[in-house]
Coordinates of C-alpha atoms and ligand atoms in Angstrom, one line a residue:
M66 CA 10.2 19.2 6.8
Y67 CA 7.9 16.3 6.0
N68 CA 8.4 13.4 8.7
L69 CA 8.3 10.0 7.6
P70 CA 6.5 7.6 9.4
K71 CA 9.5 5.3 11.4
M72 CA 8.7 2.5 8.6
F73 CA 10.3 4.4 5.8
N74 CA 13.1 5.7 7.4
E75 CA 15.3 2.8 6.7
Y76 CA 14.8 3.5 3.0
D77 CA 15.2 7.2 3.7
E78 CA 18.7 6.3 5.0
A79 CA 19.4 3.4 2.3
R80 CA 21.9 5.3 0.6
Q81 CA 24.2 6.5 3.7
K82 CA 23.8 3.0 5.1
G83 CA 24.8 1.4 1.8
F84 CA 28.3 3.2 2.1
I85 CA 29.6 1.0 5.0
K86 CA 27.9 -2.0 3.3
V87 CA 29.9 -1.5 0.2
K88 CA 33.0 -1.0 2.1
D89 CA 32.4 -4.3 3.8
Y90 CA 31.7 -6.0 0.3
K91 CA 35.2 -4.3 -0.6
E92 CA 36.8 -6.0 2.2
Q93 CA 35.4 -9.3 1.9
G94 CA 37.0 -9.6 -1.9
R95 CA 33.7 -9.2 -3.6
K96 CA 34.2 -7.4 -6.9
I97 CA 31.6 -4.2 -7.2
V98 CA 30.5 -3.3 -10.3
G99 CA 29.0 0.6 -10.5
T100 CA 26.0 1.3 -13.1
F101 CA 24.2 4.3 -14.4
C102 CA 21.1 3.1 -16.2
T103 CA 18.2 0.5 -16.4
Y104 CA 19.5 -0.7 -19.3
T105 CA 22.3 -2.6 -17.5
P106 CA 21.7 -6.2 -17.3
K107 CA 21.8 -6.9 -13.3
E108 CA 21.5 -10.8 -14.1
I109 CA 24.9 -11.0 -15.9
I110 CA 26.6 -8.9 -12.7
E111 CA 25.0 -11.0 -10.6
A112 CA 26.0 -14.2 -12.4
A113 CA 29.6 -13.1 -12.0
G114 CA 29.3 -13.1 -8.2
A115 CA 29.7 -9.4 -8.2
I116 CA 27.7 -6.7 -6.4
S117 CA 25.9 -4.4 -8.8
V118 CA 25.5 -0.6 -7.0
S119 CA 23.7 2.4 -8.5
L120 CA 26.0 5.5 -8.7
C121 CA 25.3 8.5 -7.0
G122 CA 23.7 11.4 -9.3
T123 CA 20.7 13.0 -7.9
S124 CA 22.2 16.0 -6.1
E125 CA 23.3 19.6 -6.7
E126 CA 26.5 19.5 -4.7
P127 CA 29.2 18.5 -6.9
I128 CA 27.8 20.1 -10.1
Q129 CA 30.2 23.2 -9.9
D130 CA 33.1 20.4 -9.7
A131 CA 31.6 18.9 -12.8
E132 CA 31.4 22.3 -14.8
R133 CA 35.2 22.7 -14.9
D134 CA 35.1 20.0 -17.4
L135 CA 31.5 19.6 -18.7
P136 CA 29.4 22.2 -20.2
R137 CA 26.9 24.0 -18.2
N138 CA 24.2 24.0 -20.1
L139 CA 24.1 19.8 -19.9
C140 CA 21.3 17.6 -18.1
P141 CA 21.9 17.9 -14.3
L142 CA 21.9 13.8 -13.9
I143 CA 24.9 14.0 -16.4
K144 CA 26.7 16.6 -14.5
S145 CA 26.1 15.5 -10.8
S146 CA 27.0 11.7 -11.8
Y147 CA 30.6 13.1 -13.0
G148 CA 31.1 15.6 -10.5
F149 CA 30.4 12.9 -7.8
A150 CA 33.2 10.5 -9.8
I151 CA 35.7 13.1 -10.2
T152 CA 35.3 14.6 -6.4
D153 CA 35.4 10.8 -4.8
K154 CA 32.4 11.9 -2.9
C155 CA 30.6 8.7 -4.1
P156 CA 31.7 5.8 -2.2
Y157 CA 29.9 3.3 -4.5
F158 CA 32.0 4.7 -7.6
Y159 CA 35.1 4.9 -5.3
F160 CA 34.9 1.1 -4.3
S161 CA 33.9 0.2 -8.1
D162 CA 36.2 -2.1 -10.0
L163 CA 34.2 -1.7 -13.0
I164 CA 31.8 0.9 -14.1
V165 CA 29.4 -0.5 -16.9
G166 CA 27.3 2.4 -18.7
E167 CA 25.3 2.2 -22.0
T168 CA 25.1 4.7 -25.3
T169 CA 21.9 6.1 -24.3
C170 CA 21.4 9.9 -24.5
D171 CA 24.4 11.6 -26.3
G172 CA 25.6 13.6 -22.9
K173 CA 25.8 10.3 -21.1
K174 CA 28.0 8.3 -23.6
K175 CA 30.2 11.4 -24.0
M176 CA 30.6 12.0 -20.4
Y177 CA 31.6 8.0 -20.3
E178 CA 34.4 8.7 -22.4
L179 CA 35.8 11.2 -19.5
L180 CA 34.8 8.8 -16.8
G181 CA 36.9 5.9 -18.6
K182 CA 40.1 8.1 -17.7
L183 CA 39.5 7.7 -14.3
K184 CA 38.2 4.1 -13.9
S185 CA 38.1 0.6 -15.7
M186 CA 34.8 1.7 -17.9
Y187 CA 32.8 -0.7 -20.0
V188 CA 30.7 0.9 -22.6
M189 CA 27.5 -0.9 -24.3
Q190 CA 26.4 -0.1 -27.5
L191 CA 22.9 0.3 -27.4
P192 CA 20.9 0.0 -30.6
Q193 CA 18.1 2.8 -30.2
N194 CA 15.1 0.6 -32.2
N195 CA 13.8 -1.9 -29.9
K196 CA 11.3 -3.2 -32.2
D197 CA 13.8 -4.2 -35.0
E198 CA 15.5 -8.0 -35.6
E199 CA 18.9 -6.6 -36.3
S200 CA 18.8 -4.4 -33.4
L201 CA 17.8 -7.3 -31.3
N202 CA 20.8 -9.1 -32.5
L203 CA 23.5 -6.5 -32.0
W204 CA 22.3 -6.0 -28.5
K205 CA 22.4 -9.6 -27.8
K206 CA 26.2 -9.5 -28.9
E207 CA 26.8 -6.7 -26.4
V208 CA 25.2 -8.5 -23.6
I209 CA 27.5 -11.4 -24.4
K210 CA 30.5 -9.0 -24.8
L211 CA 29.8 -7.7 -21.2
K212 CA 29.7 -11.5 -19.9
E213 CA 32.9 -11.9 -21.4
R214 CA 34.3 -8.9 -20.1
L215 CA 33.1 -9.9 -16.5
E216 CA 34.7 -13.3 -17.1
S217 CA 37.9 -12.0 -17.9
E218 CA 38.0 -8.9 -15.5
F219 CA 36.8 -11.0 -12.6
G220 CA 38.2 -14.5 -13.4
A221 CA 34.5 -15.3 -13.1
D222 CA 32.8 -18.2 -14.9
I223 CA 29.3 -17.2 -15.8
T224 CA 27.5 -20.6 -16.6
I225 CA 24.1 -21.1 -18.1
E226 CA 23.0 -22.3 -14.6
K227 CA 24.1 -19.4 -12.8
L228 CA 22.3 -17.0 -15.3
K229 CA 19.3 -18.9 -15.0
Q230 CA 19.4 -18.6 -11.2
A231 CA 20.4 -14.7 -11.4
I232 CA 17.4 -14.3 -13.9
K233 CA 15.0 -15.9 -11.2
L234 CA 16.3 -13.9 -8.4
V235 CA 16.0 -10.3 -10.2
N236 CA 12.6 -11.1 -11.5
E237 CA 11.6 -11.8 -7.9
E238 CA 13.2 -8.8 -6.7
R239 CA 11.0 -6.9 -9.6
R240 CA 7.9 -8.6 -8.6
A241 CA 8.3 -7.5 -4.9
K242 CA 8.6 -4.0 -6.4
E243 CA 5.9 -4.3 -8.0
E244 CA 3.6 -5.6 -5.1
F245 CA 4.9 -2.2 -3.2
Y246 CA 4.2 0.2 -5.7
G247 CA 1.2 -1.5 -7.0
L248 CA -0.5 -0.5 -3.5
G249 CA -0.9 2.9 -5.4
K250 CA -3.7 1.3 -7.0
L251 CA -5.6 1.6 -3.8
C252 CA -8.3 4.3 -3.5
P253 CA -7.6 6.3 -1.1
P254 CA -3.8 5.3 -1.5
P255 CA -2.2 3.8 1.7
M256 CA 0.8 5.8 1.4
T257 CA 2.1 9.0 0.0
G258 CA 3.7 9.8 -3.2
L259 CA 6.7 11.1 -1.1
E260 CA 6.8 8.0 1.1
M261 CA 6.6 5.8 -2.0
Q262 CA 9.5 7.3 -3.9
K263 CA 11.7 7.1 -0.7
V264 CA 11.4 3.5 -1.2
L265 CA 11.7 3.1 -4.7
Y266 CA 14.7 5.3 -4.6
G267 CA 16.3 3.8 -1.5
S268 CA 15.8 0.3 -2.6
Q269 CA 18.6 1.0 -5.3
F270 CA 21.0 1.1 -2.8
K271 CA 19.9 -2.4 -1.2
M272 CA 23.0 -4.3 -2.8
D273 CA 21.8 -7.8 -1.4
I274 CA 19.4 -8.8 -3.8
R275 CA 17.7 -11.4 -1.4
E276 CA 17.8 -9.0 1.3
S277 CA 16.1 -6.3 -0.8
I278 CA 13.3 -8.8 -1.6
E279 CA 12.8 -9.8 1.8
N280 CA 12.5 -6.1 3.1
L281 CA 10.2 -4.9 0.4
R282 CA 7.7 -7.7 0.9
E283 CA 7.8 -6.8 5.0
L284 CA 7.3 -3.2 4.3
T285 CA 4.3 -4.2 1.8
D286 CA 2.6 -6.2 4.4
K287 CA 3.3 -3.7 7.1
I288 CA 1.8 -1.1 4.9
K289 CA -1.6 -3.4 3.9
K290 CA -1.9 -4.0 7.7
E291 CA -1.9 -0.5 8.7
Y292 CA -4.3 0.3 5.8
E293 CA -6.8 -2.6 6.8
S294 CA -6.7 -0.9 10.3
G295 CA -7.5 2.5 8.9
K296 CA -4.2 4.4 8.6
T297 CA -3.3 6.4 5.5
N298 CA -1.3 9.6 5.3
A299 CA -3.0 10.2 2.0
S300 CA -6.4 11.9 1.6
K301 CA -9.0 10.2 -0.3
D302 CA -10.3 13.4 -2.2
A303 CA -6.5 14.0 -3.5
P304 CA -6.5 14.3 -7.1
R305 CA -4.2 10.9 -7.9
I306 CA -0.8 11.8 -9.9
L307 CA 1.0 9.9 -12.4
I308 CA 4.7 11.0 -12.4
T309 CA 6.5 10.4 -15.8
G310 CA 9.6 11.6 -17.7
C311 CA 13.0 11.6 -16.8
P312 CA 14.5 9.6 -13.4
I313 CA 13.5 11.5 -10.1
G314 CA 15.1 11.3 -6.7
G315 CA 17.2 13.4 -4.5
A316 CA 16.8 17.0 -5.8
S317 CA 14.1 16.5 -8.1
E318 CA 11.8 15.3 -5.2
K319 CA 10.9 19.0 -5.0
V320 CA 8.3 18.2 -7.7
I321 CA 6.7 15.4 -5.8
K322 CA 6.6 17.9 -2.5
S323 CA 4.9 20.6 -4.3
I324 CA 2.5 18.2 -5.8
E325 CA 1.5 16.9 -2.4
D326 CA 1.8 20.5 -0.7
N327 CA -0.7 21.5 -3.0
G328 CA -3.4 18.8 -2.6
G329 CA -2.5 16.0 -4.9
V330 CA -1.1 12.8 -4.3
V331 CA 1.4 10.7 -6.4
V332 CA 0.0 7.3 -6.6
C333 CA 2.5 6.0 -9.3
Y334 CA 5.8 6.6 -11.3
E335 CA 6.4 5.6 -14.7
N336 CA 10.1 6.6 -14.8
C337 CA 12.9 4.3 -14.4
G338 CA 12.8 3.9 -10.5
G339 CA 9.4 2.8 -10.7
V340 CA 6.8 0.9 -13.6
K341 CA 9.4 1.1 -16.7
A342 CA 12.2 -0.8 -15.2
T343 CA 10.0 -3.5 -13.5
Y344 CA 6.7 -4.1 -15.7
T345 CA 8.6 -6.5 -18.1
K346 CA 10.3 -9.5 -16.8
V347 CA 13.3 -11.5 -18.1
D348 CA 11.4 -14.8 -19.7
E349 CA 12.6 -17.7 -17.4
E350 CA 12.1 -20.3 -20.1
K351 CA 14.3 -19.0 -22.7
D352 CA 18.0 -19.3 -23.7
P353 CA 19.0 -17.0 -21.0
I354 CA 21.2 -14.5 -23.0
D355 CA 18.3 -14.4 -25.7
A356 CA 15.7 -13.4 -22.7
I357 CA 18.2 -11.1 -21.0
A358 CA 18.6 -9.2 -24.4
E359 CA 14.9 -8.9 -25.1
K360 CA 13.7 -7.9 -21.9
Y361 CA 16.4 -5.0 -21.5
L362 CA 16.0 -3.9 -25.1
S363 CA 12.4 -3.3 -24.6
I364 CA 12.6 -1.0 -21.8
P365 CA 10.5 2.3 -23.2
C366 CA 13.1 4.9 -22.3
S367 CA 13.1 8.4 -24.8
V368 CA 16.4 7.2 -26.2
M369 CA 14.2 4.4 -28.2
S370 CA 13.0 5.9 -31.6
P371 CA 10.3 5.4 -31.9
N372 CA 9.0 4.8 -28.5
E373 CA 5.4 4.0 -28.7
D374 CA 5.8 1.5 -26.1
R375 CA 6.0 4.3 -23.5
L376 CA 2.5 5.5 -24.7
N377 CA 1.1 2.2 -24.0
L378 CA 2.9 2.0 -20.7
I379 CA 1.0 5.3 -19.6
S380 CA -2.2 4.5 -21.3
E381 CA -2.3 1.1 -18.9
I382 CA -1.0 3.2 -15.7
I383 CA -3.9 5.8 -16.2
H384 CA -6.6 3.0 -16.5
E385 CA -5.1 1.1 -13.7
Y386 CA -4.3 3.6 -11.2
K387 CA -7.2 5.8 -11.9
I388 CA -5.0 8.8 -12.8
D389 CA -6.6 12.2 -12.7
G390 CA -3.7 14.2 -14.0
V391 CA -0.1 13.2 -15.5
V392 CA 3.0 15.5 -14.2
E393 CA 5.7 14.8 -16.4
V394 CA 9.3 15.8 -15.2
I395 CA 12.0 17.0 -17.7
L396 CA 15.6 17.6 -16.6
Q397 CA 16.8 20.7 -18.3
A398 CA 18.7 19.8 -21.5
C399 CA 17.5 16.3 -21.6
H400 CA 16.3 16.7 -25.6
T401 CA 14.9 13.1 -25.8
Y402 CA 12.7 13.2 -22.9
N403 CA 12.0 17.1 -24.0
I404 CA 10.6 16.5 -27.3
E405 CA 8.9 13.3 -26.6
S406 CA 6.8 15.4 -24.1
Y407 CA 4.9 16.9 -27.4
S408 CA 4.0 13.3 -28.0
V409 CA 3.0 12.3 -24.7
K410 CA 1.2 15.5 -24.0
K411 CA -1.0 15.0 -27.2
F412 CA -1.6 11.5 -26.2
V413 CA -2.6 12.0 -22.6
T414 CA -4.8 14.9 -22.9
E415 CA -6.3 14.0 -26.4
E416 CA -6.5 10.2 -26.2
K417 CA -6.9 9.5 -22.5
N418 CA -8.7 12.9 -21.8
T419 CA -6.3 13.6 -18.9
P420 CA -5.1 16.7 -17.7
Y421 CA -1.0 17.0 -18.3
I422 CA 1.6 19.6 -17.4
S423 CA 5.3 19.3 -18.2
I424 CA 7.9 20.8 -15.6
E425 CA 11.3 21.2 -17.0
T426 CA 14.0 21.8 -14.1
D427 CA 17.2 21.0 -12.7
Y428 CA 18.6 20.1 -9.3
S429 CA 18.6 23.3 -7.6
Q430 CA 16.0 24.6 -5.6
N431 CA 15.5 28.2 -6.6
D432 CA 12.6 27.5 -8.8
M433 CA 10.5 25.8 -6.1
G434 CA 8.2 29.0 -5.8
Q435 CA 7.6 28.9 -9.7
I436 CA 6.7 25.0 -9.5
G437 CA 4.3 25.4 -6.7
I438 CA 2.5 28.2 -8.5
R439 CA 2.3 25.9 -11.8
V440 CA 1.3 22.9 -9.9
G441 CA -0.9 24.5 -7.7
T442 CA -3.0 25.7 -10.9
F443 CA -2.9 22.4 -12.5
I444 CA -4.4 20.4 -9.2
E445 CA -6.9 23.1 -8.5
M446 CA -8.3 22.5 -12.4
M447 CA -9.1 19.0 -11.2
Ligands
BJ8_74 S1 16.8 3.8 -19.0 S2 15.8 7.3 -18.5 S3 18.2 5.6 -16.4 S4 18.8 6.5 -20.0 S5 17.8 12.7 -17.8 S6 21.3 11.3 -18.7 S7 18.2 10.9 -21.0 S8 19.7 13.7 -20.8 S9 18.8 9.2 -17.4 FE1 17.9 7.4 -18.1 FE2 18.6 5.0 -18.8 FE3 16.5 5.9 -20.1 FE4 16.3 5.4 -17.4 FE5 20.4 11.6 -20.7 FE6 17.7 12.7 -20.4 FE7 19.7 13.4 -18.5 FE8 18.8 10.8 -18.8

C-alpha cells in the first residue's frame, strides 16, 4: 500500500469528509444539486445560491445492486453511479434536492430516466456537434432552461450580476487547478501521478469554491517549496506518461499504480478530472449565458462528433509536458472513447511519434496482473 505524504491526506479523505459537510449545508437550509458530468454549468448552480456536489460513481461496491435493474455489459461508471443512488450509499445523492444530468452517452441518458423515478431530476439536452452554430443556439436555450428550473425549484433569482460573479469564481478555481497540475511540467515532476490524482479527485468534493481555491493554492505553494529544497517522490529518469480517455478515479486508479509500480510517472491527466475540464475558461467580458454556453459546449469529450479538439489538446500536452508515452484508459462498454481510441492512437503514434497503449478495464481488481504485464512491457520499450 502506497503511503501518501501528509500534505495529500486531506484530499485523500475529501470524499468522506464531505459527507458531514453536505449534511451541515442541508441543515442550514442550503439547496444541494447533485451532478455527474463536466458539461453541467456549475456557474448557474452557484448563481442560484445552491451547492453543487459530484455524485459517487467510481467504486465497484454498488455494481451488483445496479445490475438488478441495468444490463451487466454496461459501463461501470454508469452502473456504479446508479448503484450508489438506489442503495442510498452516496450521501451526496441522498441529500441532493435536484440531480442535473446531460444527454451525453446513450447509457448515461437512459440511466437518468430510471434515476428520475427516485429523485427530482433535470436532464439538459446536449447537442453532439460543438462546431455548429445551431448546436450552440440550442445549448444556450438549454442553459437558460436550467437557470429557469433552478429559479422555480429553489425560489432563486439568478441575476446577470450573480452570474458574472459566479463566472469569475469558477474561473478562479479552474486557474488554481491549472497552477496545481501544471507542476507536472517540471522535470523531474515534483509529485507522483497518484499524488496528483488524489488531489484532482478529492477537489471534486470540496463544495465551498472559495475554500477549494485557497486549499489548492496553499498545496501548490507547499509542493513548490519542497521541490525547491530538493524533495520529490518522482524519479528524474522515469518515463513521463499522459493519461487520457474515460474519467479516472477510485477503482480505476489501479492503472496509475500499475504505471508507477513499473517505473513510469504520470505527469498529466487529459481526462475530465484534469485538463479537459479546465483548459478553457468562461469569457468574463461576454453576455454570461452566451459565454457559459460556449465554454461548456467546447469540452472535447468523445460524445462530440467530430471531436478534433481532443487531438489538438493531446498534441499541446505532449509538447508542454514532454510526454514519453500516452496511456488511454477505456472503461468497458464505453463505445465513444473506445471507437475514438483508433483516431487517438493513429494521431499519437504517427503524427506525434509517441508510444501509445490503450487499457480497457472495469472497476474490479481482477485484471491487475494483466494490466501490470502490458504496462510493464510498454514502459520498458521507452
Ligand atoms: S464530459 S467523459 S464526465 S460524459 S465512460 S459514462 S462516456 S460510457 S463519463 Fe464523461 Fe461528461 Fe464526457 Fe467527462 Fe458514458 Fe463512456 Fe461511461 Fe462516460
